[in-house]
C-alpha atoms as a printed R data frame, in Angstrom:
    type eleno elety resid chain resno      x       y       z
1   ATOM     1    CA   MET     A     1 56.205 176.319 169.736
2   ATOM     2    CA   ASN     A     2 54.486 174.361 172.509
3   ATOM     3    CA   LYS     A     3 51.792 171.910 171.478
4   ATOM     4    CA   PRO     A     4 48.374 173.548 172.034
5   ATOM     5    CA   GLN     A     5 45.608 171.957 174.088
6   ATOM     6    CA   VAL     A     6 42.403 170.630 172.568
7   ATOM     7    CA   PRO     A     7 39.541 173.024 173.443
8   ATOM     8    CA   ASP     A     8 37.869 171.975 176.684
9   ATOM     9    CA   PHE     A     9 34.344 172.682 175.402
10  ATOM    10    CA   LEU     A    10 34.585 169.665 173.093
11  ATOM    11    CA   LYS     A    11 33.741 167.636 176.203
12  ATOM    12    CA   ASN     A    12 30.212 168.972 175.768
13  ATOM    13    CA   ILE     A    13 29.843 167.090 172.477
14  ATOM    14    CA   ARG     A    14 29.042 163.385 172.528
15  ATOM    15    CA   VAL     A    15 28.845 160.741 169.822
16  ATOM    16    CA   VAL     A    16 25.895 158.365 170.110
17  ATOM    17    CA   LEU     A    17 25.926 155.054 168.235
18  ATOM    18    CA   ALA     A    18 22.456 153.532 168.104
19  ATOM    19    CA   ARG     A    19 22.289 149.725 168.010
20  ATOM    20    CA   PRO     A    20 25.739 149.082 166.471
21  ATOM    21    CA   ASN     A    21 26.110 145.496 165.250
22  ATOM    22    CA   HIS     A    22 29.857 145.169 164.809
23  ATOM    23    CA   PRO     A    23 32.295 145.822 167.671
24  ATOM    24    CA   GLY     A    24 35.010 146.700 165.164
25  ATOM    25    CA   ASN     A    25 32.934 149.667 164.027
26  ATOM    26    CA   ILE     A    26 32.664 150.843 167.611
27  ATOM    27    CA   GLY     A    27 36.442 150.761 167.963
28  ATOM    28    CA   SER     A    28 36.993 152.521 164.640
29  ATOM    29    CA   ALA     A    29 34.467 155.205 165.579
30  ATOM    30    CA   ALA     A    30 36.282 155.762 168.881
31  ATOM    31    CA   ARG     A    31 39.537 156.242 166.993
32  ATOM    32    CA   ALA     A    32 37.877 158.716 164.620
33  ATOM    33    CA   MET     A    33 36.495 160.643 167.588
34  ATOM    34    CA   LYS     A    34 39.755 160.917 169.470
35  ATOM    35    CA   THR     A    35 41.670 162.202 166.440
36  ATOM    36    CA   MET     A    36 39.282 165.162 166.484
37  ATOM    37    CA   GLY     A    37 39.367 165.805 170.227
38  ATOM    38    CA   LEU     A    38 36.108 164.074 171.187
39  ATOM    39    CA   THR     A    39 36.051 161.508 173.984
40  ATOM    40    CA   ARG     A    40 32.427 161.050 175.080
41  ATOM    41    CA   LEU     A    41 30.917 157.956 173.499
42  ATOM    42    CA   TYR     A    42 27.397 156.652 174.172
43  ATOM    43    CA   LEU     A    43 26.292 153.234 172.951
44  ATOM    44    CA   VAL     A    44 22.604 152.388 172.644
45  ATOM    45    CA   GLU     A    45 22.018 148.634 172.834
46  ATOM    46    CA   PRO     A    46 25.315 147.532 171.269
47  ATOM    47    CA   LYS     A    47 25.189 143.928 170.074
48  ATOM    48    CA   VAL     A    48 28.658 143.152 171.452
49  ATOM    49    CA   PHE     A    49 30.482 145.378 173.933
50  ATOM    50    CA   PRO     A    50 33.054 145.411 175.424
51  ATOM    51    CA   SER     A    51 35.071 143.541 172.823
52  ATOM    52    CA   GLU     A    52 38.684 142.731 172.004
53  ATOM    53    CA   GLU     A    53 37.952 143.540 168.365
54  ATOM    54    CA   ALA     A    54 36.744 146.996 169.355
55  ATOM    55    CA   ASP     A    55 39.889 147.535 171.427
56  ATOM    56    CA   THR     A    56 42.105 146.459 168.535
57  ATOM    57    CA   LEU     A    57 40.510 148.776 165.986
58  ATOM    58    CA   ALA     A    58 40.427 151.672 168.452
59  ATOM    59    CA   SER     A    59 44.237 151.563 168.434
60  ATOM    60    CA   GLY     A    60 45.343 154.411 170.743
61  ATOM    61    CA   ALA     A    61 41.752 155.352 171.587
62  ATOM    62    CA   VAL     A    62 40.951 152.471 173.938
63  ATOM    63    CA   ASP     A    63 40.458 155.049 176.688
64  ATOM    64    CA   VAL     A    64 37.408 156.329 174.796
65  ATOM    65    CA   LEU     A    65 35.961 152.821 174.894
66  ATOM    66    CA   GLN     A    66 36.787 152.387 178.565
67  ATOM    67    CA   THR     A    67 34.746 155.464 179.471
68  ATOM    68    CA   ALA     A    68 31.908 154.762 177.011
69  ATOM    69    CA   ILE     A    69 28.404 154.824 178.486
70  ATOM    70    CA   VAL     A    70 26.053 152.012 177.504
71  ATOM    71    CA   VAL     A    71 22.341 152.858 177.690
72  ATOM    72    CA   PRO     A    72 19.178 150.913 176.845
73  ATOM    73    CA   THR     A    73 17.460 153.624 174.788
74  ATOM    74    CA   LEU     A    74 18.280 156.641 172.665
75  ATOM    75    CA   ALA     A    75 16.143 158.733 174.987
76  ATOM    76    CA   ALA     A    76 18.530 157.875 177.833
77  ATOM    77    CA   ALA     A    77 21.527 158.965 175.745
78  ATOM    78    CA   LEU     A    78 19.872 162.308 174.960
79  ATOM    79    CA   ALA     A    79 18.272 163.095 178.319
80  ATOM    80    CA   ASP     A    80 20.470 166.123 179.115
81  ATOM    81    CA   VAL     A    81 21.102 167.189 175.500
82  ATOM    82    CA   THR     A    82 19.807 170.437 173.990
83  ATOM    83    CA   VAL     A    83 20.866 169.832 170.371
84  ATOM    84    CA   ALA     A    84 20.773 166.343 168.882
85  ATOM    85    CA   CYS     A    85 21.840 165.825 165.263
86  ATOM    86    CA   ALA     A    86 20.556 162.747 163.501
87  ATOM    87    CA   LEU     A    87 22.967 161.635 160.769
88  ATOM    88    CA   THR     A    88 21.085 160.099 157.878
89  ATOM    89    CA   SER     A    89 21.467 159.654 154.127
90  ATOM    90    CA   ARG     A    90 17.908 158.502 153.410
91  ATOM    91    CA   ARG     A    91 15.024 160.628 152.174
92  ATOM    92    CA   ARG     A    92 12.476 161.041 154.940
93  ATOM    93    CA   GLU     A    93  9.059 162.640 155.240
94  ATOM    94    CA   LEU     A    94 10.050 164.897 158.116
95  ATOM    95    CA   THR     A    95  9.631 168.611 158.755
96  ATOM    96    CA   THR     A    96 13.010 168.918 160.487
97  ATOM    97    CA   PRO     A    97 15.318 171.050 158.281
98  ATOM    98    CA   LEU     A    98 18.018 169.074 156.481
99  ATOM    99    CA   SER     A    99 21.574 170.443 156.324
100 ATOM   100    CA   THR     A   100 25.158 169.391 155.669
101 ATOM   101    CA   PRO     A   101 27.841 169.001 158.357
102 ATOM   102    CA   ARG     A   102 29.545 172.212 157.215
103 ATOM   103    CA   GLU     A   103 26.306 174.166 157.554
104 ATOM   104    CA   THR     A   104 25.454 172.678 160.946
105 ATOM   105    CA   THR     A   105 28.752 172.624 162.820
106 ATOM   106    CA   PRO     A   106 29.120 176.374 163.531
107 ATOM   107    CA   GLU     A   107 25.941 176.265 165.616
108 ATOM   108    CA   LEU     A   108 27.025 173.082 167.385
109 ATOM   109    CA   ILE     A   109 30.383 174.591 168.313
110 ATOM   110    CA   ALA     A   110 28.715 177.785 169.545
111 ATOM   111    CA   ARG     A   111 26.299 175.800 171.704
112 ATOM   112    CA   ALA     A   112 29.079 173.663 173.152
113 ATOM   113    CA   ARG     A   113 31.114 176.787 173.956
114 ATOM   114    CA   GLU     A   114 28.144 178.036 175.970
115 ATOM   115    CA   GLY     A   115 28.106 174.844 178.010
116 ATOM   116    CA   GLU     A   116 25.179 173.132 176.306
117 ATOM   117    CA   GLN     A   117 25.247 169.406 175.672
118 ATOM   118    CA   VAL     A   118 25.351 168.436 171.987
119 ATOM   119    CA   ALA     A   119 24.908 164.973 170.481
120 ATOM   120    CA   LEU     A   120 25.801 163.463 167.111
121 ATOM   121    CA   VAL     A   121 23.540 160.458 166.605
122 ATOM   122    CA   PHE     A   122 24.541 157.673 164.194
123 ATOM   123    CA   GLY     A   123 22.353 154.709 163.352
124 ATOM   124    CA   ASN     A   124 22.830 151.009 162.862
125 ATOM   125    CA   GLU     A   125 25.359 150.037 160.145
126 ATOM   126    CA   THR     A   126 22.749 148.229 158.050
127 ATOM   127    CA   PHE     A   127 19.503 150.108 158.594
128 ATOM   128    CA   GLY     A   128 20.583 153.504 159.907
129 ATOM   129    CA   LEU     A   129 18.326 155.389 162.279
130 ATOM   130    CA   SER     A   130 14.673 154.486 162.542
131 ATOM   131    CA   ILE     A   131 11.974 157.113 162.077
132 ATOM   132    CA   GLU     A   132 11.318 156.994 165.815
133 ATOM   133    CA   GLU     A   133 15.006 157.651 166.562
134 ATOM   134    CA   VAL     A   134 15.216 160.511 164.078
135 ATOM   135    CA   GLU     A   135 12.127 162.101 165.631
136 ATOM   136    CA   GLN     A   136 13.951 162.286 168.976
137 ATOM   137    CA   CYS     A   137 16.536 164.606 167.371
138 ATOM   138    CA   ASN     A   138 16.051 168.289 166.549
139 ATOM   139    CA   ARG     A   139 18.601 168.535 163.727
140 ATOM   140    CA   LEU     A   140 18.849 166.408 160.606
141 ATOM   141    CA   VAL     A   141 22.262 166.189 158.923
142 ATOM   142    CA   THR     A   142 23.301 164.471 155.700
143 ATOM   143    CA   ILE     A   143 26.881 164.109 154.508
144 ATOM   144    CA   PRO     A   144 26.818 164.991 150.797
145 ATOM   145    CA   GLY     A   145 28.465 162.654 148.316
146 ATOM   146    CA   ASN     A   146 28.197 160.963 144.952
147 ATOM   147    CA   PRO     A   147 24.462 160.231 144.475
148 ATOM   148    CA   ASP     A   148 25.337 157.249 142.263
149 ATOM   149    CA   TYR     A   149 27.587 155.661 144.873
150 ATOM   150    CA   PHE     A   150 27.316 156.880 148.419
151 ATOM   151    CA   SER     A   151 28.655 154.258 150.778
152 ATOM   152    CA   LEU     A   152 30.266 155.583 153.946
153 ATOM   153    CA   ASN     A   153 30.700 153.080 156.735
154 ATOM   154    CA   LEU     A   154 29.930 154.073 160.312
155 ATOM   155    CA   ALA     A   155 33.454 155.133 161.288
156 ATOM   156    CA   MET     A   156 33.846 157.137 158.062
157 ATOM   157    CA   ALA     A   157 30.672 159.061 158.825
158 ATOM   158    CA   VAL     A   158 31.862 159.736 162.372
159 ATOM   159    CA   GLN     A   159 35.214 160.947 161.019
160 ATOM   160    CA   VAL     A   160 33.648 163.341 158.520
161 ATOM   161    CA   MET     A   161 31.295 164.874 161.074
162 ATOM   162    CA   THR     A   162 33.891 165.188 163.827
163 ATOM   163    CA   TYR     A   163 36.421 166.698 161.424
164 ATOM   164    CA   GLU     A   164 33.928 169.386 160.443
165 ATOM   165    CA   LEU     A   165 33.389 170.144 164.111
166 ATOM   166    CA   PHE     A   166 37.102 170.351 164.859
167 ATOM   167    CA   SER     A   167 37.731 172.579 161.838
168 ATOM   168    CA   HIS     A   168 35.496 175.231 163.445
169 ATOM   169    CA   THR     A   169 37.312 175.312 166.787
170 ATOM   170    CA   GLY     A   170 40.002 177.745 165.632
171 ATOM   171    CA   PHE     A   171 42.704 175.131 166.285
172 ATOM   172    CA   THR     A   172 45.758 175.831 164.120
173 ATOM   173    CA   VAL     A   173 48.738 173.748 163.002
174 ATOM   174    CA   ASP     A   174 51.301 176.454 163.746
175 ATOM   175    CA   TYR     A   175 52.900 174.195 166.361
176 ATOM   176    CA   LEU     A   176 53.916 171.812 163.551
177 ATOM   177    CA   LYS     A   177 55.873 174.462 161.689
178 ATOM   178    CA   PRO     A   178 59.656 174.207 162.070
179 ATOM   179    CA   ASP     A   179 61.367 176.602 164.426
180 ATOM   180    CA   GLY     A   180 63.689 179.161 162.896
181 ATOM   181    CA   ASN     A   181 64.285 182.853 162.389
182 ATOM   182    CA   SER     A   182 63.437 184.470 159.083
183 ATOM   183    CA   ALA     A   183 66.376 185.886 157.172
184 ATOM   184    CA   THR     A   184 66.588 189.655 156.851
185 ATOM   185    CA   GLN     A   185 66.659 191.428 153.500
186 ATOM   186    CA   GLY     A   186 70.328 192.184 154.053
187 ATOM   187    CA   GLU     A   187 71.140 188.535 154.748
188 ATOM   188    CA   VAL     A   188 69.344 187.445 151.590
189 ATOM   189    CA   ASP     A   189 71.164 190.097 149.557
190 ATOM   190    CA   GLY     A   190 74.506 189.013 151.030
191 ATOM   191    CA   MET     A   191 73.781 185.398 150.120
192 ATOM   192    CA   VAL     A   192 72.824 186.374 146.553
193 ATOM   193    CA   ASP     A   193 76.018 188.433 146.215
194 ATOM   194    CA   HIS     A   194 77.937 185.370 147.368
195 ATOM   195    CA   LEU     A   195 76.082 183.267 144.779
196 ATOM   196    CA   ASP     A   196 76.910 185.832 142.099
197 ATOM   197    CA   ALA     A   197 80.605 185.641 142.950
198 ATOM   198    CA   THR     A   198 80.505 181.837 143.034
199 ATOM   199    CA   LEU     A   199 78.869 181.561 139.619
200 ATOM   200    CA   GLU     A   200 81.548 183.870 138.259
201 ATOM   201    CA   ASP     A   201 84.334 181.815 139.867
202 ATOM   202    CA   ILE     A   202 83.124 178.492 138.459
203 ATOM   203    CA   GLY     A   203 82.696 179.930 134.979
204 ATOM   204    CA   TYR     A   204 78.936 179.649 134.847
205 ATOM   205    CA   TYR     A   205 78.495 183.084 133.292
206 ATOM   206    CA   ARG     A   206 80.355 182.290 130.088
207 ATOM   207    CA   ARG     A   207 78.028 183.272 127.226
208 ATOM   208    CA   ARG     A   208 75.269 184.120 129.709
209 ATOM   209    CA   ASN     A   209 73.809 187.466 130.777
210 ATOM   210    CA   SER     A   210 74.997 187.520 134.393
211 ATOM   211    CA   GLU     A   211 73.228 190.735 135.346
212 ATOM   212    CA   ARG     A   212 69.820 189.569 134.168
213 ATOM   213    CA   MET     A   213 70.223 186.127 135.735
214 ATOM   214    CA   ILE     A   214 71.288 187.336 139.187
215 ATOM   215    CA   ARG     A   215 68.469 189.884 139.205
216 ATOM   216    CA   ARG     A   216 65.944 187.104 138.674
217 ATOM   217    CA   LEU     A   217 67.600 184.911 141.290
218 ATOM   218    CA   ARG     A   218 67.572 187.770 143.797
219 ATOM   219    CA   THR     A   219 63.841 188.252 143.241
220 ATOM   220    CA   MET     A   220 63.231 184.517 143.610
221 ATOM   221    CA   PHE     A   221 65.149 184.243 146.895
222 ATOM   222    CA   HIS     A   222 63.433 187.297 148.400
223 ATOM   223    CA   ARG     A   223 60.078 185.771 147.503
224 ATOM   224    CA   ALA     A   224 61.002 182.417 149.040
225 ATOM   225    CA   GLY     A   225 60.922 183.591 152.675
226 ATOM   226    CA   LEU     A   226 64.177 181.891 153.663
227 ATOM   227    CA   LEU     A   227 65.266 181.147 157.210
228 ATOM   228    CA   ARG     A   228 68.676 182.181 158.510
229 ATOM   229    CA   GLU     A   229 69.835 178.573 158.768
230 ATOM   230    CA   GLU     A   230 68.889 178.073 155.114
231 ATOM   231    CA   ILE     A   231 71.017 181.068 154.202
232 ATOM   232    CA   ASP     A   232 73.908 179.440 156.067
233 ATOM   233    CA   ILE     A   233 73.407 176.163 154.212
234 ATOM   234    CA   LEU     A   234 73.419 177.874 150.816
235 ATOM   235    CA   ARG     A   235 76.495 179.915 151.617
236 ATOM   236    CA   GLY     A   236 78.203 176.741 152.759
237 ATOM   237    CA   PHE     A   237 77.530 175.255 149.328
238 ATOM   238    CA   TYR     A   238 78.894 178.331 147.588
239 ATOM   239    CA   LYS     A   239 82.044 178.369 149.669
240 ATOM   240    CA   GLN     A   240 82.757 174.710 148.900
241 ATOM   241    CA   ALA     A   241 82.229 175.378 145.178
242 ATOM   242    CA   GLN     A   242 84.704 178.251 145.399
243 ATOM   243    CA   ARG     A   243 87.220 176.004 147.142
244 ATOM   244    CA   LEU     A   244 86.973 173.466 144.349
245 ATOM   245    CA   ALA     A   245 87.364 176.249 141.800
246 ATOM   246    CA   GLY     A   246 90.404 177.568 143.652
247 ATOM   247    CA   LYS     A   247 88.705 180.939 144.077
248 ATOM   248    CA   GLU     A   248 87.674 180.925 147.755
249 ATOM   249    CA   GLN     A   249 86.987 184.437 149.041
250 ATOM   250    CA   GLY     A   250 87.745 185.319 152.623
251 ATOM   251    CA   GLY     A   251 85.461 187.169 154.986
252 ATOM   252    CA   ASP     A   252 82.131 186.175 153.430
253 ATOM   253    CA   GLY     A   253 80.778 184.702 156.662
254 ATOM   254    CA   GLY     A   254 77.568 182.764 156.870
255 ATOM   255    CA   ASP     A   255 79.279 179.451 156.259
256 ATOM   256    CA   SER     A   256 78.246 177.520 159.350
257 ATOM   257    CA   ALA     A   257 76.930 174.686 157.155
258 ATOM   258    CA   SER     A   258 80.256 174.183 155.380
């Protein structure tokens, strides 16, 4: 199967890092973004950027850093945005509804599909987002975790949020599944008959109930969803066992793996 393309509408979603202190975190965040199909990075007053450390930790996502947009204020980063999500883990006296990434992302994906600009806004590594920055956003999102120890670094938070977004795109992993044709019922039955004969030839059935055993094996193999090449491999094993037992049967076929 050909490798599918990342959905184009993800270009309508940007990650905004407000006042990041450490260039390594910028690079790690870029890497987290790219693994989930996001490439638009905005940096609000970064302390150090560009940076070799950022490039190193971005690994194969240096292109995200090269196209990053540096702006002086959060307002500039959000000027053309319709939905801005402030990521925060602190209790705040705000009227904006608070939700989790899983609750929020379906709306964000739907908006991006319609061509709207969506922003995920992350605060400074030490202090997070200020009240003034949060008030510029119209969604408030908290990543749930252990209340006794909740310590995500900036790149971790970016990874969690971007993964939730990507999981709602409908992107599948079918292209990673191995190629091969499923075996037919008849091919599975033929292989099991061959196994039955092989077990008889090597003396495995002595003091065993052969009928009951082969019935259970037949059920197991039908349930397994074997591929044709796997049938060939198994029959190759059986044929070699029969050779060693001096009981090889002609005309069984399906021995391409022997």
